[in-house]
PDB file of C-alpha atoms in Angstrom:
ATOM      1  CA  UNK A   1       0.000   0.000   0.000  1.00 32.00           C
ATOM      2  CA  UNK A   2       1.089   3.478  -1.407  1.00 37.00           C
ATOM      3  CA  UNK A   3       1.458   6.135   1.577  1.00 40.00           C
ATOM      4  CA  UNK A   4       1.075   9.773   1.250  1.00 46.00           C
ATOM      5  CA  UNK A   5       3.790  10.745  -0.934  1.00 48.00           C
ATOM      6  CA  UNK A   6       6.546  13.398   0.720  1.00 75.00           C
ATOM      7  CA  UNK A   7       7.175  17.176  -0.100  1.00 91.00           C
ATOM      8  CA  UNK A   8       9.227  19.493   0.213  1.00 96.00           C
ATOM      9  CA  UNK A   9      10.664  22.664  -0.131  1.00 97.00           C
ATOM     10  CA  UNK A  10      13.075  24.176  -3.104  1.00 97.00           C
ATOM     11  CA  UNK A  11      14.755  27.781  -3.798  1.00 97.00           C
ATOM     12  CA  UNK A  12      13.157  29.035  -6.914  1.00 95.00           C
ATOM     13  CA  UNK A  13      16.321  31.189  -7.194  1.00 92.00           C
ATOM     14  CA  UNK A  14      19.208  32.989  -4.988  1.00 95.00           C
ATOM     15  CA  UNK A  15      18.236  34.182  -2.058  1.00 95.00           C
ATOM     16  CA  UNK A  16      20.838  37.203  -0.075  1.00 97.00           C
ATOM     17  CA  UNK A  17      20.837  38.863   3.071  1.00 98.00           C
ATOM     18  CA  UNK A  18      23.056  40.688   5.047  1.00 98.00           C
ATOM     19  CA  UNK A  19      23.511  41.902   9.434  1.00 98.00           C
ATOM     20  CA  UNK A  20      25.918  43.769  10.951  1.00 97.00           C
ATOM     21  CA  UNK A  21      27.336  42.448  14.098  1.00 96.00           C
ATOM     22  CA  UNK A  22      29.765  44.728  15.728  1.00 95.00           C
ATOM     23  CA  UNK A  23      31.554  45.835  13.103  1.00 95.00           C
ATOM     24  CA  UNK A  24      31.626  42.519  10.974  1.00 96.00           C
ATOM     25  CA  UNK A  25      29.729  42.107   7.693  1.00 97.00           C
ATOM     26  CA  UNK A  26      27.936  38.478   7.213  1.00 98.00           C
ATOM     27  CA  UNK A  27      26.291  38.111   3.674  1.00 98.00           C
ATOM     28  CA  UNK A  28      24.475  34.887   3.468  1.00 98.00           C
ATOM     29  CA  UNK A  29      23.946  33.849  -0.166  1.00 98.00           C
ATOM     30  CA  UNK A  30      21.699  30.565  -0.594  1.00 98.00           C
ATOM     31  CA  UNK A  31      20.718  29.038  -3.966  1.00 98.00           C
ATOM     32  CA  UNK A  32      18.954  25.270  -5.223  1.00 98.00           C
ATOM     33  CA  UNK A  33      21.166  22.300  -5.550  1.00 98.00           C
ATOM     34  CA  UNK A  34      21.024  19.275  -6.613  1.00 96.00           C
ATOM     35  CA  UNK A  35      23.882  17.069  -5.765  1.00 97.00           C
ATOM     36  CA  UNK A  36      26.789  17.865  -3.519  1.00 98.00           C
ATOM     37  CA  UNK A  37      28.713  18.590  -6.007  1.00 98.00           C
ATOM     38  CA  UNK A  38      26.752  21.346  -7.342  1.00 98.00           C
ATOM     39  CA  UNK A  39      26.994  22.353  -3.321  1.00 98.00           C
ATOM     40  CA  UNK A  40      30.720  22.836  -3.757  1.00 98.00           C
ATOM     41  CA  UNK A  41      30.868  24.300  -6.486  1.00 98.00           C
ATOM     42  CA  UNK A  42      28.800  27.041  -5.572  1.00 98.00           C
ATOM     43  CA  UNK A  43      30.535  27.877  -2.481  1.00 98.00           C
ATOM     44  CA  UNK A  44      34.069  28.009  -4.201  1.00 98.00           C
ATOM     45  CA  UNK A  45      31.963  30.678  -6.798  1.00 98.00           C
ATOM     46  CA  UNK A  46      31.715  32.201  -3.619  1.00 98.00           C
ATOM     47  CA  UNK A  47      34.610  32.259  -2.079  1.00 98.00           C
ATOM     48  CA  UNK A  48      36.154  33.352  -5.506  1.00 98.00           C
ATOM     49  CA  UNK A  49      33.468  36.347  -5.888  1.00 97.00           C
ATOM     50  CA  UNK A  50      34.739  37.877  -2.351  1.00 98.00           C
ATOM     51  CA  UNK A  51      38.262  36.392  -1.896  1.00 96.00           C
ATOM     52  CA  UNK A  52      38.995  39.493   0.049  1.00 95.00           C
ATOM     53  CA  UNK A  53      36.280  38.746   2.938  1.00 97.00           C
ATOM     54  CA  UNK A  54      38.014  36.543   6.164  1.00 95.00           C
ATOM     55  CA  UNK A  55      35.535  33.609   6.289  1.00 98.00           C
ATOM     56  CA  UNK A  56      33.378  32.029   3.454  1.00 98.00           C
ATOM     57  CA  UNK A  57      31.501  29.695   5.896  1.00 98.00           C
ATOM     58  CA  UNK A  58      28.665  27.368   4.535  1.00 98.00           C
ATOM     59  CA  UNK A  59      26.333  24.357   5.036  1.00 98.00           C
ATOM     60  CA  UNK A  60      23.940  22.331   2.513  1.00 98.00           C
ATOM     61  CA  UNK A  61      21.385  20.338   3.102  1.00 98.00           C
ATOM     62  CA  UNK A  62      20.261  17.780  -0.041  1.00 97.00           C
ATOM     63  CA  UNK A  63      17.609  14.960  -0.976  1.00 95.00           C
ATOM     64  CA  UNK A  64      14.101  14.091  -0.122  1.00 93.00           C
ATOM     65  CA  UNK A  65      14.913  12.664   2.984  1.00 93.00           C
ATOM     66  CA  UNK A  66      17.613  15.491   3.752  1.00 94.00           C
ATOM     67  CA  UNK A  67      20.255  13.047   4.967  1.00 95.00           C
ATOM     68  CA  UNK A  68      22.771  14.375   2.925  1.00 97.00           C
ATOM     69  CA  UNK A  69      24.257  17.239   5.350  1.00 98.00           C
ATOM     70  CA  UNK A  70      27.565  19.616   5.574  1.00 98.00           C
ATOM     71  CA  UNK A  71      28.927  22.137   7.165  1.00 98.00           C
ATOM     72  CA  UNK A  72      32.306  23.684   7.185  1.00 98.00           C
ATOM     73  CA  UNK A  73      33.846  26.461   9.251  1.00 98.00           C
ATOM     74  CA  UNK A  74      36.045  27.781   7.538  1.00 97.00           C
ATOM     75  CA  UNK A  75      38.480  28.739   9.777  1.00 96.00           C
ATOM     76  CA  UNK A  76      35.620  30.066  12.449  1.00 97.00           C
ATOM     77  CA  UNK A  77      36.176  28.565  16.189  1.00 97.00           C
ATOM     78  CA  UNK A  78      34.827  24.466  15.513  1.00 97.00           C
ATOM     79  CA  UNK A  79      31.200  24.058  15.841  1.00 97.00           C
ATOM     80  CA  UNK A  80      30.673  28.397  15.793  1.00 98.00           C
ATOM     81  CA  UNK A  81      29.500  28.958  12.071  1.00 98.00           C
ATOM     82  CA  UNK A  82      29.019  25.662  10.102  1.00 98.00           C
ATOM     83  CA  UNK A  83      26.811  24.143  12.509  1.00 98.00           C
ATOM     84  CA  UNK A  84      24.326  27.428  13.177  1.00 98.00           C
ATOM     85  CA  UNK A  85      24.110  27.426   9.281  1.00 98.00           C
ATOM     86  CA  UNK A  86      22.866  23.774   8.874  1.00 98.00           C
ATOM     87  CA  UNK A  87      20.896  24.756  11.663  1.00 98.00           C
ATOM     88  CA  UNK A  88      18.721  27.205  10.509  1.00 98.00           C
ATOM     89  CA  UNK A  89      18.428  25.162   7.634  1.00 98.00           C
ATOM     90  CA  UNK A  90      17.234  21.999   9.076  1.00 97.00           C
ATOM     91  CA  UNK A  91      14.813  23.645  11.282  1.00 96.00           C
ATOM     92  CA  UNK A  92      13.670  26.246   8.558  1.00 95.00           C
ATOM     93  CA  UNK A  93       9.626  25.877   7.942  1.00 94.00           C
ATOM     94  CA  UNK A  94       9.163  28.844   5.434  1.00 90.00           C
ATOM     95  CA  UNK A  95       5.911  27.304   4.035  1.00 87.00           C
ATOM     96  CA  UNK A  96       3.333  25.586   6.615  1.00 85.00           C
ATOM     97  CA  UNK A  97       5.195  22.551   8.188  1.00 90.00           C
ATOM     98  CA  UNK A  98       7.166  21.557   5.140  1.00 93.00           C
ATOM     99  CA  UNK A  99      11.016  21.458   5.347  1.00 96.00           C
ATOM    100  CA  UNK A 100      13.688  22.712   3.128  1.00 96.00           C
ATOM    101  CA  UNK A 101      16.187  20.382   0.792  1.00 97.00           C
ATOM    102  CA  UNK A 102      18.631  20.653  -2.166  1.00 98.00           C
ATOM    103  CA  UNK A 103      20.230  23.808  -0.758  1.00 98.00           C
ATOM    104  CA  UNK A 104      23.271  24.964  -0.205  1.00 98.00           C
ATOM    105  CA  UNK A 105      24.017  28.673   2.064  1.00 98.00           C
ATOM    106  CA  UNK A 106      27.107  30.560   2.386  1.00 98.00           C
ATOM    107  CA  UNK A 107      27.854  32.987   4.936  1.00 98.00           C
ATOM    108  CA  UNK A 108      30.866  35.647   4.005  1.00 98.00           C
ATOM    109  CA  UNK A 109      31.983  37.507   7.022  1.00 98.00           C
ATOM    110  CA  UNK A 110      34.017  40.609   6.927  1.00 97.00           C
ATOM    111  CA  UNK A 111      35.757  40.826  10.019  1.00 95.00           C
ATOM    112  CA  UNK A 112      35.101  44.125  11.922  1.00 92.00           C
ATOM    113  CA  UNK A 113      38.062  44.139  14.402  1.00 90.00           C
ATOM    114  CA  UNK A 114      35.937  43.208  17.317  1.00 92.00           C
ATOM    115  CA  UNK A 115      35.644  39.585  19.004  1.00 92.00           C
ATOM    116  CA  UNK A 116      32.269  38.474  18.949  1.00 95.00           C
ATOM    117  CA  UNK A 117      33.026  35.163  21.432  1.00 96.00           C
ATOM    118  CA  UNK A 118      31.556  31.601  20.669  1.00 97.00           C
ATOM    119  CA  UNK A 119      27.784  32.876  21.360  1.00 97.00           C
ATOM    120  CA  UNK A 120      28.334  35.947  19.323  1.00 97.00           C
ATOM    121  CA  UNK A 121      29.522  33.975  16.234  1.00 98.00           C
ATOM    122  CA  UNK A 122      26.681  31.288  16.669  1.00 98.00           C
ATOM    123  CA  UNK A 123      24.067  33.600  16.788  1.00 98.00           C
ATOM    124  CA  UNK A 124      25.460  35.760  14.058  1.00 98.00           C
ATOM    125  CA  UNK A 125      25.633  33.045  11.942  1.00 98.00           C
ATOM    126  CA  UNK A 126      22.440  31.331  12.417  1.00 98.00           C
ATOM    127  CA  UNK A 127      20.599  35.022  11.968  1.00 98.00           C
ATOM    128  CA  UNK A 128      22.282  35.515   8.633  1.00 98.00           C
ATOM    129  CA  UNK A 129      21.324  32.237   6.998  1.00 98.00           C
ATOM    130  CA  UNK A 130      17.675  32.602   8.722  1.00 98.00           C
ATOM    131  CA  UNK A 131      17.500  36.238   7.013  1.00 98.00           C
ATOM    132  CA  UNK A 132      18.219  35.225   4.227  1.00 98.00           C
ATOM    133  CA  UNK A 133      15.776  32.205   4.121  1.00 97.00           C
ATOM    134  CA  UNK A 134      13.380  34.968   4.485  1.00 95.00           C
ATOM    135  CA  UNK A 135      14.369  36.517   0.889  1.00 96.00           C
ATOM    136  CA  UNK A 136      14.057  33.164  -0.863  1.00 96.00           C
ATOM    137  CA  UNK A 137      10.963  32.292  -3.104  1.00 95.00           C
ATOM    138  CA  UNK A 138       9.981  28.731  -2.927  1.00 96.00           C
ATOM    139  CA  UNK A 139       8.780  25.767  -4.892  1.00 96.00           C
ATOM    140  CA  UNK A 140       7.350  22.432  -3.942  1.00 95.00           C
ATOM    141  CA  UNK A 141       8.163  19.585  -4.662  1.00 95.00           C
ATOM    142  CA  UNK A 142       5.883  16.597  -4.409  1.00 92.00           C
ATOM    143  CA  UNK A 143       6.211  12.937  -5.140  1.00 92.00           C
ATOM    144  CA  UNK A 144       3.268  11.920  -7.192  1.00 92.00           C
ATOM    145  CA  UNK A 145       1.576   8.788  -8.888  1.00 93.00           C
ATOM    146  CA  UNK A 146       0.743   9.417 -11.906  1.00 95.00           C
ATOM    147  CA  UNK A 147      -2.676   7.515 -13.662  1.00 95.00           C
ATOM    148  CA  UNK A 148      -3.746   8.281 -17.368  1.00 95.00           C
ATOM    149  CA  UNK A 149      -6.477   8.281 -19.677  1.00 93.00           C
ATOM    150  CA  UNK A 150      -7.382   8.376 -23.012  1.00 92.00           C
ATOM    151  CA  UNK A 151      -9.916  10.786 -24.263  1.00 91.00           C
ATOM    152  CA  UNK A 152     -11.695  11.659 -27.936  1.00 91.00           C
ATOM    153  CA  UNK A 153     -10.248  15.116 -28.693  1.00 92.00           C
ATOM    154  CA  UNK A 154     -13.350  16.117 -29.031  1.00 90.00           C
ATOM    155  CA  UNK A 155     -14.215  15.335 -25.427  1.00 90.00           C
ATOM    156  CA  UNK A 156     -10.612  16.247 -24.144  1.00 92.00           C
ATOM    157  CA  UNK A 157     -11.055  20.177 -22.822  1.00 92.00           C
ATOM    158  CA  UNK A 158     -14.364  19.249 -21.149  1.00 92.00           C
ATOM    159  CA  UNK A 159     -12.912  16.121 -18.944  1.00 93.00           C
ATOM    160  CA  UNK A 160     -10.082  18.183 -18.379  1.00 94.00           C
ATOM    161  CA  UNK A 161     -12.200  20.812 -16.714  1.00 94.00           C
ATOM    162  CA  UNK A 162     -14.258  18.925 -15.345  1.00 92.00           C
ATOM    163  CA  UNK A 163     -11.275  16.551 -13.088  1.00 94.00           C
ATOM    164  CA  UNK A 164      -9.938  20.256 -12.115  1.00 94.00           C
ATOM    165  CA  UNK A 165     -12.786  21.288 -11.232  1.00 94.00           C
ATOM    166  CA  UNK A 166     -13.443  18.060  -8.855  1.00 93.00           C
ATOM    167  CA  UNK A 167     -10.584  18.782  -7.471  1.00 92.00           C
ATOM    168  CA  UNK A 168      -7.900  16.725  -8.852  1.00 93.00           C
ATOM    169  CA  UNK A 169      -4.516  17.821 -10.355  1.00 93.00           C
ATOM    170  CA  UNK A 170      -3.379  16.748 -14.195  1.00 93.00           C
ATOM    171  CA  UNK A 171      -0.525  17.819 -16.505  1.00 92.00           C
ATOM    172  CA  UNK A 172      -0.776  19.545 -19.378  1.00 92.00           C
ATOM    173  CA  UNK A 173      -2.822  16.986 -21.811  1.00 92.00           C
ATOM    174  CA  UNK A 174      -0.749  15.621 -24.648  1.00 93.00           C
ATOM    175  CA  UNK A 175      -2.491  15.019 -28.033  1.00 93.00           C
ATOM    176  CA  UNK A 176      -1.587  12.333 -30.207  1.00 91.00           C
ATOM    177  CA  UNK A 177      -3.508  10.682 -33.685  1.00 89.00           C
ATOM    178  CA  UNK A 178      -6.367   9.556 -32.218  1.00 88.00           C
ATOM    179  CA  UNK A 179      -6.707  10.500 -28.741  1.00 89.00           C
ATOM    180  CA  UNK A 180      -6.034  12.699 -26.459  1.00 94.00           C
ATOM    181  CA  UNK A 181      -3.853  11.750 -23.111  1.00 95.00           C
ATOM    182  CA  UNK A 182      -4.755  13.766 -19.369  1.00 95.00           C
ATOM    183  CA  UNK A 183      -2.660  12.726 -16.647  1.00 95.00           C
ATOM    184  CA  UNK A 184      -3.817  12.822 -13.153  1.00 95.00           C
ATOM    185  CA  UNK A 185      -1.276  13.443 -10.522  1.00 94.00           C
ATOM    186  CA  UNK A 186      -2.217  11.801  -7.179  1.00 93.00           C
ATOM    187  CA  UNK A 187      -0.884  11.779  -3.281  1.00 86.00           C
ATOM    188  CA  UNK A 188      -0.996   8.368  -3.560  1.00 83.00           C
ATOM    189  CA  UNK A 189      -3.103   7.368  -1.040  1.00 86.00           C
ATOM    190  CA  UNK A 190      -5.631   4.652  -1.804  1.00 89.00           C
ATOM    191  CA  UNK A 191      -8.522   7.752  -0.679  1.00 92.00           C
ATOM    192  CA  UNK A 192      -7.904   9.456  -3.739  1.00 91.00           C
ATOM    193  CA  UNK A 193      -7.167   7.330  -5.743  1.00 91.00           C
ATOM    194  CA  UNK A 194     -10.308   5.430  -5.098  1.00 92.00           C
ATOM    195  CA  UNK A 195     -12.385   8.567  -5.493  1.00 93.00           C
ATOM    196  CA  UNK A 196     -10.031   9.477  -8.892  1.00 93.00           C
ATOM    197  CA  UNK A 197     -11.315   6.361 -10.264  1.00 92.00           C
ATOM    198  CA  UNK A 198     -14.818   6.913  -9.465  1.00 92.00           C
ATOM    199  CA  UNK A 199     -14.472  10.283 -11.240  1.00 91.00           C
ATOM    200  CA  UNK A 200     -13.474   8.783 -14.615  1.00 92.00           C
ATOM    201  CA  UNK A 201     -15.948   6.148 -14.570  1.00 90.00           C
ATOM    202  CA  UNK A 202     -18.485   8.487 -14.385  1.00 87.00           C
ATOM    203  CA  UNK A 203     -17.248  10.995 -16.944  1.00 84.00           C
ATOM    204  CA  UNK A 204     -15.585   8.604 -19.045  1.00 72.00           C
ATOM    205  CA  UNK A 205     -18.718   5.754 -19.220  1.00 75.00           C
ATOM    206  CA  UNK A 206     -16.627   3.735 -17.461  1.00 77.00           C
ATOM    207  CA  UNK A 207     -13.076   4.208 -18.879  1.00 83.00           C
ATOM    208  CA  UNK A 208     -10.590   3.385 -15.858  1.00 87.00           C
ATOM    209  CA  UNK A 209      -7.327   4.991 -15.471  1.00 92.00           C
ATOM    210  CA  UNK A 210      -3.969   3.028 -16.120  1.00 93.00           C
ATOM    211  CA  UNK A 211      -0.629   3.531 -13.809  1.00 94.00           C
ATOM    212  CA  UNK A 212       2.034   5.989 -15.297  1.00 94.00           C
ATOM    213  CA  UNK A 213       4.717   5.594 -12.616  1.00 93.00           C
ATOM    214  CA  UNK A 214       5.793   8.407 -10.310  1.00 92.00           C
ATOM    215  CA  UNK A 215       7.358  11.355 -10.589  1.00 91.00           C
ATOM    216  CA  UNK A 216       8.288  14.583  -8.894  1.00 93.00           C
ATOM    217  CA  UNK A 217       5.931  17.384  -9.887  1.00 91.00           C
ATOM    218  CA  UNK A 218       6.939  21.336  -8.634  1.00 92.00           C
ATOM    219  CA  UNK A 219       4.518  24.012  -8.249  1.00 90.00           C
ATOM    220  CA  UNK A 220       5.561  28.255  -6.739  1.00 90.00           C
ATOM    221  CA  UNK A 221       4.282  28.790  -3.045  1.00 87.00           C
ATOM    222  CA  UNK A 222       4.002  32.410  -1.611  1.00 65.00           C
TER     223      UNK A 222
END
């Protein structure tokens, strides 16, 4: 038995912010990844962009089930930068209840000839990334089943408005010779997918929906 399928959270694009903390500068840059090497290479982009700053400190956090973690200090007292980073990122709900993945945030400090001690740098650290998690726009990310069915072209548009309009969600139809080809997207759940399949049977005089496999399907959040 299916369960409900997971989601999460995903930059849209770069995301910046930037606090003053006696005297030192801490830019927080954070931006979508997908692998850890993407991670990397976006925090030695980084580090090469403002070579001139002391500390180019970062954390990413990557995959559905967000077990792929990092931090680094970069040079920060162990355990005073890295960790506040990952952090803010594990614990970062900027959408309902529903967690962040597949990013990566760097923190540049400019050091502003003051001593900020252990707490200082762990709070300054964590408020950067958390600002800017603030400036980012989102997208979700849901793992779907996927269940087509065929409709006359002629009957196509109206089916299709008719299965939004009940509530269910369906890419973009695709239109081939004969037919035309709506794709449900479902949670998963045997619930809607029971009442999905009572849908089509009634619009489609009992047409049935076949399995399509899964797939991750994105959609903007405010």
């Amino acid at each position: 038995m299916l369960s409900s399928a997971p989601s999460y959270l995903v930059p849209r694009g770069l995301g910046s912010a930037e606090i003053v903390e006696k005297k030192s500068r801490f830019l927080c840059l954070i931006e979508r990844v997908s692998d850890e090497a993407e991670a990397r290479e976006f925090i030695a982009m980084v580090r090469a962009e403002h070579r001139l700053a002391r500390h180019h400190c970062s954390a990413f956090v990557i995959g559905a089930d967000r077990q792929l973690r990092r931090s680094n200090d970069d040079g920060e007292p162990s355990g005073t930068a890295g960790a506040p980073i990952l952090d803010a990122l594990i614990g970062a709900r900027p959408h309902g209840d529903v967690p962040c993945s597949d990013l990566v945030a760097v923190v540049v400090r400019w050091f502003g000839g003051v001593l900020l001690g252990a707490g200082g740098l762990v709070r300054a650290y964590g408020d950067a990334t958390s600002a800017a998690l603030e400036q980012v726009q989102w997208l979700q990310r849901d793992e779907r089943t996927l269940w087509e069915l065929d409709a006359p072209h002629a009957e196509a548009g109206r089916w299709e408005h008719e299965l939004r309009t009940r509530g269910l969600d369906l890419l973009p139809p695709s239109y081939g010779a004969s037919a035309a080809t709506l794709t449900l997207t479902l949670d998963g759940t045997p619930e809607e997918q029971a009442r999905a399949e009572t849908i089509v049977a009634q619009l489609g005089r009992g047409r049935t929906l076949r399995p399509a496999g899964r797939e991750w399907i994105e959609r903007a959040v405010s």
